[in-house]
Amino acid sequence: MKSFKGIYPYLIVLSVFILTLIIAVVIVNSFILPTIIGQKASIKLPNMIGKKIEVAKVILNQNSLKIEKITEQYSENYPAGIVINQIPKPFQYVKEGRAISLIVSKGAETLTVPYVVGKPLRTARIDLMNLGLNIGDIVYEYSETYGIDTIISQKISSGKEVPFGSNVDVVVSKGTELMVVVPQLSLLPLEEAQNILVESKLQVGNITYIKNETFQPNTVINQTPAAGLILKENSFIDLTVTK
């Protein structure tokens, strides 16, 4: 009994200390912490991806959220002014008043088509690739103006704005058409003259038959164009032949 009376004052002090601690915790949790950090409700973050930026702003405002910053970037999948990403991600729980970052599309990146006419095909290809463009379909044609493998024309005019990665179709020179000298055919039999034209990479054109008492029948007595002229391969040579 005496020992209990000895520790009784200490028990009272301990009890008062514990009670004081409990009261302090209640005050801190109920009054001090809410004052410091505020009592904010959790909100399920709405999905703004795919929405116009103006609509996204309204949705955030309605949910007691705000925009921290808006970043723009090019996008092949979303037109300009559409939200393509957000931080934090959709459907996460955040506190009221949380600042949200939005990434908004600037639309597809466009590039200015350069002038490549007169450039060698290889050079034009490299120039276009360095800009983010490509050589498209290539058509080869003869040209008296541009040397072989030089671009004669381009389908998309220079200065036009096109999406990143677009193809530019071009016409490329095969060089000048092959030229041949017209052979002398007069006074040759028709069959021999025809064979010579084939060997010379020329073609027989119109054959006109006339009466002539001087030469044997089927003898070439005239030709148009004349011998010695330079023509393109596969040109036609008209012949006048005796009956």
CSV table of C-alpha atoms in Angstrom, one decimal:
chain,number,residue,atom,x,y,z
A,1,MET,CA,0.0,0.0,0.0
A,2,LYS,CA,2.9,2.3,0.8
A,3,SER,CA,4.6,1.5,-2.5
A,4,PHE,CA,1.5,2.4,-4.4
A,5,LYS,CA,1.2,5.7,-2.7
A,6,GLY,CA,4.8,6.3,-3.7
A,7,ILE,CA,4.2,5.9,-7.4
A,8,TYR,CA,0.7,7.5,-7.4
A,9,PRO,CA,2.0,11.1,-8.2
A,10,TYR,CA,4.0,9.7,-11.1
A,11,LEU,CA,0.9,8.0,-12.5
A,12,ILE,CA,-0.9,11.3,-12.4
A,13,VAL,CA,1.9,13.0,-14.2
A,14,LEU,CA,2.0,10.3,-16.9
A,15,SER,CA,-1.8,10.4,-17.3
A,16,VAL,CA,-1.7,14.2,-17.7
A,17,PHE,CA,1.1,13.9,-20.3
A,18,ILE,CA,-0.7,11.3,-22.4
A,19,LEU,CA,-4.0,13.3,-22.3
A,20,THR,CA,-2.1,16.4,-23.3
A,21,LEU,CA,-0.5,14.5,-26.2
A,22,ILE,CA,-3.8,13.2,-27.4
A,23,ILE,CA,-5.4,16.7,-27.3
A,24,ALA,CA,-2.4,18.1,-29.2
A,25,VAL,CA,-2.7,15.4,-32.0
A,26,VAL,CA,-6.4,16.1,-32.3
A,27,ILE,CA,-5.8,19.9,-32.6
A,28,VAL,CA,-3.0,19.4,-35.1
A,29,ASN,CA,-5.1,17.0,-37.3
A,30,SER,CA,-8.3,19.0,-37.0
A,31,PHE,CA,-7.1,22.6,-37.1
A,32,ILE,CA,-3.5,23.2,-37.8
A,33,LEU,CA,-2.8,20.8,-40.7
A,34,PRO,CA,-6.0,21.7,-42.6
A,35,THR,CA,-5.0,25.3,-42.2
A,36,ILE,CA,-1.6,24.6,-43.6
A,37,ILE,CA,-2.4,22.2,-46.5
A,38,GLY,CA,-6.1,22.9,-46.8
A,39,GLN,CA,-8.8,20.3,-47.0
A,40,LYS,CA,-8.9,19.6,-50.7
A,41,ALA,CA,-11.1,16.9,-52.3
A,42,SER,CA,-9.6,14.3,-54.7
A,43,ILE,CA,-10.8,14.5,-58.3
A,44,LYS,CA,-10.6,11.9,-61.0
A,45,LEU,CA,-8.7,13.7,-63.7
A,46,PRO,CA,-10.8,14.0,-66.9
A,47,ASN,CA,-9.4,13.0,-70.3
A,48,MET,CA,-8.6,16.0,-72.4
A,49,ILE,CA,-6.8,14.1,-75.2
A,50,GLY,CA,-8.5,14.6,-78.5
A,51,LYS,CA,-10.4,17.7,-77.4
A,52,LYS,CA,-10.0,21.3,-78.6
A,53,ILE,CA,-7.9,23.3,-76.3
A,54,GLU,CA,-10.8,25.7,-75.6
A,55,VAL,CA,-13.0,22.8,-74.5
A,56,ALA,CA,-10.2,21.4,-72.4
A,57,LYS,CA,-9.9,24.7,-70.5
A,58,VAL,CA,-13.6,24.7,-69.7
A,59,ILE,CA,-13.5,21.1,-68.5
A,60,LEU,CA,-10.5,21.8,-66.2
A,61,ASN,CA,-12.2,24.9,-64.8
A,62,GLN,CA,-15.4,23.0,-64.1
A,63,ASN,CA,-13.4,20.4,-62.2
A,64,SER,CA,-11.6,23.0,-60.1
A,65,LEU,CA,-8.3,22.4,-61.9
A,66,LYS,CA,-6.0,24.8,-63.6
A,67,ILE,CA,-3.5,24.8,-66.5
A,68,GLU,CA,0.1,24.9,-65.5
A,69,LYS,CA,1.5,25.3,-69.1
A,70,ILE,CA,0.6,24.6,-72.7
A,71,THR,CA,3.2,23.2,-75.0
A,72,GLU,CA,2.7,22.9,-78.8
A,73,GLN,CA,4.2,20.3,-81.1
A,74,TYR,CA,3.7,19.0,-84.6
A,75,SER,CA,1.4,15.9,-85.0
A,76,GLU,CA,0.4,13.8,-88.0
A,77,ASN,CA,-2.6,12.4,-86.1
A,78,TYR,CA,-4.2,15.5,-84.7
A,79,PRO,CA,-5.2,18.7,-86.4
A,80,ALA,CA,-4.0,22.0,-85.0
A,81,GLY,CA,-5.5,23.1,-81.7
A,82,ILE,CA,-6.3,19.6,-80.4
A,83,VAL,CA,-4.9,18.3,-77.1
A,84,ILE,CA,-2.6,15.3,-77.9
A,85,ASN,CA,-1.3,14.6,-74.3
A,86,GLN,CA,-1.6,15.7,-70.7
A,87,ILE,CA,0.3,15.5,-67.5
A,88,PRO,CA,-0.7,13.9,-65.2
A,89,LYS,CA,-2.4,11.2,-67.4
A,90,PRO,CA,-6.2,10.9,-67.6
A,91,PHE,CA,-8.2,9.2,-64.9
A,92,GLN,CA,-5.6,9.7,-62.1
A,93,TYR,CA,-6.8,11.1,-58.8
A,94,VAL,CA,-5.5,14.6,-58.0
A,95,LYS,CA,-6.4,17.3,-55.5
A,96,GLU,CA,-8.6,20.3,-56.3
A,97,GLY,CA,-6.6,23.1,-57.7
A,98,ARG,CA,-3.9,20.9,-59.2
A,99,ALA,CA,-2.1,22.4,-62.2
A,100,ILE,CA,-2.3,20.3,-65.4
A,101,SER,CA,0.2,20.5,-68.3
A,102,LEU,CA,-1.3,20.2,-71.8
A,103,ILE,CA,0.4,19.4,-75.1
A,104,VAL,CA,-1.4,20.8,-78.1
A,105,SER,CA,-1.1,19.9,-81.8
A,106,LYS,CA,0.3,22.4,-84.2
A,107,GLY,CA,-1.0,20.2,-87.0
A,108,ALA,CA,1.2,18.3,-89.5
A,109,GLU,CA,4.6,19.8,-90.1
A,110,THR,CA,4.9,21.5,-93.5
A,111,LEU,CA,8.0,22.1,-95.6
A,112,THR,CA,8.7,24.4,-98.5
A,113,VAL,CA,9.5,22.5,-101.7
A,114,PRO,CA,12.8,23.6,-103.2
A,115,TYR,CA,13.6,24.2,-106.9
A,116,VAL,CA,15.5,21.1,-108.2
A,117,VAL,CA,15.2,21.6,-111.9
A,118,GLY,CA,18.7,21.5,-113.5
A,119,LYS,CA,20.2,19.5,-110.7
A,120,PRO,CA,21.6,16.0,-111.1
A,121,LEU,CA,19.1,13.4,-109.8
A,122,ARG,CA,21.5,12.3,-107.0
A,123,THR,CA,22.0,15.9,-105.7
A,124,ALA,CA,18.3,16.6,-105.8
A,125,ARG,CA,17.6,13.4,-103.9
A,126,ILE,CA,20.0,14.4,-101.1
A,127,ASP,CA,18.7,18.0,-101.0
A,128,LEU,CA,15.2,16.8,-100.6
A,129,MET,CA,16.1,14.2,-98.0
A,130,ASN,CA,17.9,16.8,-95.9
A,131,LEU,CA,14.7,18.8,-95.9
A,132,GLY,CA,12.5,15.9,-94.9
A,133,LEU,CA,11.2,15.2,-98.4
A,134,ASN,CA,11.7,12.4,-100.9
A,135,ILE,CA,12.0,11.9,-104.7
A,136,GLY,CA,8.8,10.3,-105.8
A,137,ASP,CA,8.1,8.8,-109.3
A,138,ILE,CA,10.8,9.3,-111.9
A,139,VAL,CA,9.9,9.6,-115.6
A,140,TYR,CA,12.8,9.6,-118.1
A,141,GLU,CA,12.6,11.7,-121.3
A,142,TYR,CA,15.0,12.9,-124.0
A,143,SER,CA,16.1,16.5,-123.7
A,144,GLU,CA,18.1,18.8,-126.0
A,145,THR,CA,18.6,21.2,-123.1
A,146,TYR,CA,19.5,19.1,-120.0
A,147,GLY,CA,22.3,16.5,-119.8
A,148,ILE,CA,21.7,12.9,-118.9
A,149,ASP,CA,20.4,12.2,-115.3
A,150,THR,CA,19.5,15.9,-114.9
A,151,ILE,CA,16.1,16.9,-113.6
A,152,ILE,CA,14.0,18.5,-116.4
A,153,SER,CA,10.8,19.3,-114.4
A,154,GLN,CA,9.2,18.7,-111.0
A,155,LYS,CA,5.5,17.9,-110.4
A,156,ILE,CA,5.2,20.0,-107.2
A,157,SER,CA,6.2,23.6,-107.9
A,158,SER,CA,9.0,25.1,-105.8
A,159,GLY,CA,7.8,27.3,-102.9
A,160,LYS,CA,4.7,25.2,-102.3
A,161,GLU,CA,4.1,24.0,-98.7
A,162,VAL,CA,3.7,20.3,-98.3
A,163,PRO,CA,3.5,17.8,-95.3
A,164,PHE,CA,6.7,16.5,-93.9
A,165,GLY,CA,7.8,13.3,-95.8
A,166,SER,CA,6.0,14.2,-99.0
A,167,ASN,CA,7.2,12.8,-102.4
A,168,VAL,CA,8.2,15.1,-105.2
A,169,ASP,CA,7.7,13.4,-108.7
A,170,VAL,CA,10.3,14.5,-111.3
A,171,VAL,CA,11.1,14.1,-115.0
A,172,VAL,CA,14.7,13.3,-115.7
A,173,SER,CA,16.7,13.7,-118.8
A,174,LYS,CA,18.0,10.7,-120.8
A,175,GLY,CA,20.2,13.1,-122.7
A,176,THR,CA,19.7,13.9,-126.4
A,177,GLU,CA,18.1,11.4,-128.7
A,178,LEU,CA,20.5,9.3,-130.6
A,179,MET,CA,21.3,10.8,-134.0
A,180,VAL,CA,22.2,9.0,-137.2
A,181,VAL,CA,23.4,10.1,-140.7
A,182,VAL,CA,21.0,9.5,-143.6
A,183,PRO,CA,22.6,7.0,-146.0
A,184,GLN,CA,22.8,7.4,-149.8
A,185,LEU,CA,20.0,5.3,-151.2
A,186,SER,CA,19.6,6.6,-154.8
A,187,LEU,CA,20.1,4.1,-157.6
A,188,LEU,CA,19.9,1.1,-155.1
A,189,PRO,CA,17.4,-1.6,-155.5
A,190,LEU,CA,14.4,-1.1,-153.2
A,191,GLU,CA,15.1,-4.2,-151.1
A,192,GLU,CA,18.8,-3.2,-150.5
A,193,ALA,CA,17.7,0.4,-149.6
A,194,GLN,CA,15.3,-1.0,-147.0
A,195,ASN,CA,17.9,-3.2,-145.5
A,196,ILE,CA,20.3,-0.2,-145.2
A,197,LEU,CA,17.7,1.9,-143.5
A,198,VAL,CA,17.1,-0.8,-140.9
A,199,GLU,CA,20.9,-1.1,-140.3
A,200,SER,CA,21.1,2.7,-140.0
A,201,LYS,CA,18.3,2.6,-137.3
A,202,LEU,CA,15.9,4.5,-139.7
A,203,GLN,CA,12.6,3.5,-141.0
A,204,VAL,CA,11.1,3.3,-144.5
A,205,GLY,CA,8.5,6.0,-144.9
A,206,ASN,CA,6.2,6.5,-147.9
A,207,ILE,CA,7.1,4.8,-151.2
A,208,THR,CA,6.0,6.5,-154.4
A,209,TYR,CA,6.2,4.6,-157.6
A,210,ILE,CA,6.8,6.3,-160.9
A,211,LYS,CA,7.4,5.2,-164.5
A,212,ASN,CA,11.0,5.6,-165.6
A,213,GLU,CA,12.6,4.2,-168.8
A,214,THR,CA,16.2,4.8,-167.6
A,215,PHE,CA,16.4,2.5,-164.6
A,216,GLN,CA,15.3,-1.0,-163.8
A,217,PRO,CA,12.0,-1.4,-161.9
A,218,ASN,CA,12.2,-1.2,-158.1
A,219,THR,CA,15.2,1.2,-158.2
A,220,VAL,CA,15.3,4.1,-155.8
A,221,ILE,CA,15.8,7.3,-157.7
A,222,ASN,CA,15.0,9.8,-155.0
A,223,GLN,CA,14.9,10.0,-151.2
A,224,THR,CA,13.6,12.5,-148.6
A,225,PRO,CA,15.3,13.7,-146.4
A,226,ALA,CA,18.5,13.7,-148.5
A,227,ALA,CA,21.6,11.7,-147.9
A,228,GLY,CA,24.1,13.2,-145.4
A,229,LEU,CA,21.5,14.9,-143.1
A,230,ILE,CA,21.6,14.0,-139.4
A,231,LEU,CA,18.3,12.7,-138.0
A,232,LYS,CA,17.0,11.2,-134.8
A,233,GLU,CA,16.9,7.4,-134.7
A,234,ASN,CA,13.8,5.8,-136.1
A,235,SER,CA,13.1,8.8,-138.3
A,236,PHE,CA,11.2,8.0,-141.6
A,237,ILE,CA,12.8,8.2,-145.1
A,238,ASP,CA,10.4,8.6,-148.0
A,239,LEU,CA,11.5,6.9,-151.3
A,240,THR,CA,10.7,7.4,-154.9
A,241,VAL,CA,10.9,4.1,-156.8
A,242,THR,CA,10.6,3.1,-160.4
A,243,LYS,CA,7.9,0.9,-161.6
